[in-house]
Amino acid sequence: AEKKGYPDPDLFYQRGLARIALMQGREAYTDFDHAIGRNVAPPMVWIAMMHRGMIGADIGDPALAVRDLEQAIPNVDDARAARVALGLAYVRAGNPVKAKELLTESLPQTPSPAAFYGRALAFYTLKQKADAQADIDAALRLAPKNPRFEELRDKIRALP
């Protein structure tokens, strides 16, 4: 592909997108990391950062996810899913108050199961049982039988 004029960072970026489609999150994360490290050009760098941040929030790198998403969101046209991922990253990075604020702001535009789950997780972390229960119930109505949602529901129910 390089012989046909595709520079190195673009290859990693394109492969990252393909791996997202194939549900290969960890591999896509690595590809976006390489693309960013090799100075992929804007606007692709912002999209790569957005994807790396969204994946990072899920695979256990919340600090990098927060940094990537905070930088990428203002530079991407449609960042609704990224804002939800940023909320989850805030909770996992130890800032549930900021997560709750962001997700409360995002929910009218993106009433997704992930947004309700993220805010329920923030409320749970803050020990706000009634609010956490309402949001996890909303998430489960939109995505019944999601094991992560059911696990959080059980933890919320166990709160005093």
mmCIF file of C-alpha atoms in Angstrom:
data_model
loop_
_atom_site.group_PDB
_atom_site.id
_atom_site.type_symbol
_atom_site.label_atom_id
_atom_site.label_comp_id
_atom_site.label_asym_id
_atom_site.label_seq_id
_atom_site.Cartn_x
_atom_site.Cartn_y
_atom_site.Cartn_z
ATOM 1 C CA ALA A 1 0.000 0.000 0.000
ATOM 2 C CA GLU A 2 2.879 2.389 0.700
ATOM 3 C CA LYS A 3 4.130 1.868 -2.852
ATOM 4 C CA LYS A 4 0.725 3.057 -4.082
ATOM 5 C CA GLY A 5 1.028 6.343 -2.202
ATOM 6 C CA TYR A 6 -0.574 5.640 1.164
ATOM 7 C CA PRO A 7 1.742 7.034 3.822
ATOM 8 C CA ASP A 8 2.496 4.980 6.900
ATOM 9 C CA PRO A 9 0.242 6.776 9.450
ATOM 10 C CA ASP A 10 -2.725 6.563 7.084
ATOM 11 C CA LEU A 11 -2.306 2.782 6.886
ATOM 12 C CA PHE A 12 -2.549 2.424 10.647
ATOM 13 C CA TYR A 13 -5.547 4.765 10.734
ATOM 14 C CA GLN A 14 -7.406 2.815 8.019
ATOM 15 C CA ARG A 15 -6.558 -0.520 9.610
ATOM 16 C CA GLY A 16 -7.845 0.795 12.949
ATOM 17 C CA LEU A 17 -11.173 1.676 11.334
ATOM 18 C CA ALA A 18 -11.368 -1.770 9.743
ATOM 19 C CA ARG A 19 -10.640 -3.450 13.062
ATOM 20 C CA ILE A 20 -13.417 -1.496 14.754
ATOM 21 C CA ALA A 21 -15.803 -2.881 12.136
ATOM 22 C CA LEU A 22 -14.479 -6.374 12.906
ATOM 23 C CA MET A 23 -14.971 -5.790 16.674
ATOM 24 C CA GLN A 24 -11.225 -6.109 17.318
ATOM 25 C CA GLY A 25 -10.967 -3.333 19.893
ATOM 26 C CA ARG A 26 -7.508 -3.975 21.330
ATOM 27 C CA GLU A 27 -5.959 -4.273 17.881
ATOM 28 C CA ALA A 28 -7.765 -1.127 16.698
ATOM 29 C CA TYR A 29 -6.491 0.695 19.804
ATOM 30 C CA THR A 30 -2.913 -0.246 18.877
ATOM 31 C CA ASP A 31 -3.402 0.841 15.258
ATOM 32 C CA PHE A 32 -4.799 4.240 16.292
ATOM 33 C CA ASP A 33 -1.940 4.602 18.761
ATOM 34 C CA HIS A 34 0.555 4.000 15.940
ATOM 35 C CA ALA A 35 -1.254 6.401 13.611
ATOM 36 C CA ILE A 36 -1.221 9.155 16.238
ATOM 37 C CA GLY A 37 2.420 8.450 17.110
ATOM 38 C CA ARG A 38 3.359 8.731 13.447
ATOM 39 C CA ASN A 39 1.588 12.098 13.111
ATOM 40 C CA VAL A 40 -1.441 11.223 11.021
ATOM 41 C CA ALA A 41 -2.792 14.463 9.544
ATOM 42 C CA PRO A 42 -5.903 16.326 10.694
ATOM 43 C CA PRO A 43 -8.805 15.644 10.654
ATOM 44 C CA MET A 44 -7.824 11.968 10.875
ATOM 45 C CA VAL A 45 -5.742 12.569 14.007
ATOM 46 C CA TRP A 46 -8.855 13.797 15.859
ATOM 47 C CA ILE A 47 -10.910 10.836 14.721
ATOM 48 C CA ALA A 48 -8.069 8.459 15.651
ATOM 49 C CA MET A 49 -7.839 10.091 19.102
ATOM 50 C CA MET A 50 -11.603 9.833 19.501
ATOM 51 C CA HIS A 51 -11.575 6.118 18.651
ATOM 52 C CA ARG A 52 -8.497 5.405 20.788
ATOM 53 C CA GLY A 53 -10.173 7.211 23.680
ATOM 54 C CA MET A 54 -13.463 5.367 23.252
ATOM 55 C CA ILE A 55 -11.670 2.019 23.155
ATOM 56 C CA GLY A 56 -9.326 3.015 25.989
ATOM 57 C CA ALA A 57 -12.277 3.824 28.229
ATOM 58 C CA ASP A 58 -13.466 0.265 27.670
ATOM 59 C CA ILE A 59 -10.176 -1.657 27.937
ATOM 60 C CA GLY A 60 -8.831 -0.052 31.071
ATOM 61 C CA ASP A 61 -6.830 3.069 30.239
ATOM 62 C CA PRO A 62 -9.182 5.764 31.581
ATOM 63 C CA ALA A 63 -6.563 8.506 32.055
ATOM 64 C CA LEU A 64 -5.455 8.327 28.418
ATOM 65 C CA ALA A 65 -9.075 7.980 27.336
ATOM 66 C CA VAL A 66 -9.988 11.198 29.156
ATOM 67 C CA ARG A 67 -7.045 13.046 27.607
ATOM 68 C CA ASP A 68 -7.784 11.771 24.086
ATOM 69 C CA LEU A 69 -11.505 12.420 24.249
ATOM 70 C CA GLU A 70 -11.164 15.887 25.763
ATOM 71 C CA GLN A 71 -8.827 16.826 22.893
ATOM 72 C CA ALA A 72 -10.793 15.131 20.125
ATOM 73 C CA ILE A 73 -14.411 16.040 20.945
ATOM 74 C CA PRO A 74 -14.138 19.770 20.091
ATOM 75 C CA ASN A 75 -12.561 18.859 16.739
ATOM 76 C CA VAL A 76 -15.002 16.164 15.551
ATOM 77 C CA ASP A 77 -18.335 16.951 13.902
ATOM 78 C CA ASP A 78 -20.453 14.245 15.554
ATOM 79 C CA ALA A 79 -18.998 13.331 18.917
ATOM 80 C CA ARG A 80 -22.128 12.139 20.732
ATOM 81 C CA ALA A 81 -20.833 8.601 21.322
ATOM 82 C CA ALA A 82 -17.444 10.014 22.309
ATOM 83 C CA ARG A 83 -19.087 12.211 24.955
ATOM 84 C CA VAL A 84 -20.724 9.114 26.450
ATOM 85 C CA ALA A 85 -17.365 7.305 26.403
ATOM 86 C CA LEU A 86 -15.790 10.343 28.085
ATOM 87 C CA GLY A 87 -18.387 10.108 30.841
ATOM 88 C CA LEU A 88 -17.494 6.457 31.407
ATOM 89 C CA ALA A 89 -13.800 7.320 31.365
ATOM 90 C CA TYR A 90 -14.369 10.024 33.988
ATOM 91 C CA VAL A 91 -16.020 7.494 36.316
ATOM 92 C CA ARG A 92 -13.239 4.965 35.794
ATOM 93 C CA ALA A 93 -10.598 7.670 36.297
ATOM 94 C CA GLY A 94 -12.123 8.545 39.662
ATOM 95 C CA ASN A 95 -14.202 11.600 38.755
ATOM 96 C CA PRO A 96 -17.848 10.492 39.058
ATOM 97 C CA VAL A 97 -19.118 14.049 39.651
ATOM 98 C CA LYS A 98 -17.753 15.216 36.300
ATOM 99 C CA ALA A 99 -19.118 12.047 34.673
ATOM 100 C CA LYS A 100 -22.576 12.643 36.116
ATOM 101 C CA GLU A 101 -22.580 16.257 34.880
ATOM 102 C CA LEU A 102 -21.413 15.352 31.360
ATOM 103 C CA LEU A 103 -23.810 12.430 30.978
ATOM 104 C CA THR A 104 -26.750 14.426 32.346
ATOM 105 C CA GLU A 105 -25.959 17.066 29.737
ATOM 106 C CA SER A 106 -25.564 14.412 26.984
ATOM 107 C CA LEU A 107 -28.629 12.267 27.678
ATOM 108 C CA PRO A 108 -31.222 14.497 25.925
ATOM 109 C CA GLN A 109 -29.202 14.230 22.673
ATOM 110 C CA THR A 110 -28.005 10.652 23.181
ATOM 111 C CA PRO A 111 -30.492 8.624 25.259
ATOM 112 C CA SER A 112 -28.508 5.440 24.705
ATOM 113 C CA PRO A 113 -28.143 2.423 26.972
ATOM 114 C CA ALA A 114 -24.452 3.293 27.415
ATOM 115 C CA ALA A 115 -25.288 6.845 28.529
ATOM 116 C CA PHE A 116 -27.772 5.603 31.138
ATOM 117 C CA TYR A 117 -25.297 2.924 32.244
ATOM 118 C CA GLY A 118 -22.492 5.474 32.585
ATOM 119 C CA ARG A 119 -24.596 7.827 34.648
ATOM 120 C CA ALA A 120 -25.880 4.918 36.768
ATOM 121 C CA LEU A 121 -22.243 3.970 37.391
ATOM 122 C CA ALA A 122 -21.475 7.563 38.407
ATOM 123 C CA PHE A 123 -24.477 7.645 40.766
ATOM 124 C CA TYR A 124 -23.478 4.241 42.176
ATOM 125 C CA THR A 125 -19.934 5.476 42.819
ATOM 126 C CA LEU A 126 -21.419 8.510 44.579
ATOM 127 C CA LYS A 127 -23.679 6.160 46.631
ATOM 128 C CA GLN A 128 -26.837 7.791 45.224
ATOM 129 C CA LYS A 129 -28.894 4.613 45.137
ATOM 130 C CA ALA A 130 -32.279 5.912 43.902
ATOM 131 C CA ASP A 131 -30.768 7.812 40.970
ATOM 132 C CA ALA A 132 -28.457 4.902 40.129
ATOM 133 C CA GLN A 133 -31.408 2.488 40.185
ATOM 134 C CA ALA A 134 -33.503 4.702 37.892
ATOM 135 C CA ASP A 135 -30.712 4.966 35.335
ATOM 136 C CA ILE A 136 -29.746 1.294 35.335
ATOM 137 C CA ASP A 137 -33.435 0.422 34.906
ATOM 138 C CA ALA A 138 -33.556 2.776 31.897
ATOM 139 C CA ALA A 139 -30.411 1.170 30.453
ATOM 140 C CA LEU A 140 -31.887 -2.303 30.881
ATOM 141 C CA ARG A 141 -35.159 -1.259 29.226
ATOM 142 C CA LEU A 142 -33.143 -0.190 26.171
ATOM 143 C CA ALA A 143 -30.762 -3.172 26.257
ATOM 144 C CA PRO A 144 -32.297 -6.065 28.192
ATOM 145 C CA LYS A 145 -30.064 -8.947 29.181
ATOM 146 C CA ASN A 146 -26.837 -6.934 28.994
ATOM 147 C CA PRO A 147 -24.597 -8.718 31.527
ATOM 148 C CA ARG A 148 -22.681 -5.543 32.474
ATOM 149 C CA PHE A 149 -25.924 -3.719 33.138
ATOM 150 C CA GLU A 150 -27.315 -6.623 35.172
ATOM 151 C CA GLU A 151 -24.126 -6.780 37.232
ATOM 152 C CA LEU A 152 -24.347 -3.066 38.035
ATOM 153 C CA ARG A 153 -28.051 -3.417 38.856
ATOM 154 C CA ASP A 154 -27.180 -6.088 41.418
ATOM 155 C CA LYS A 155 -24.475 -3.902 42.958
ATOM 156 C CA ILE A 156 -26.873 -0.955 43.160
ATOM 157 C CA ARG A 157 -29.498 -3.113 44.868
ATOM 158 C CA ALA A 158 -26.895 -4.096 47.458
ATOM 159 C CA LEU A 159 -26.244 -0.466 48.433
ATOM 160 C CA PRO A 160 -27.596 0.494 51.857
#
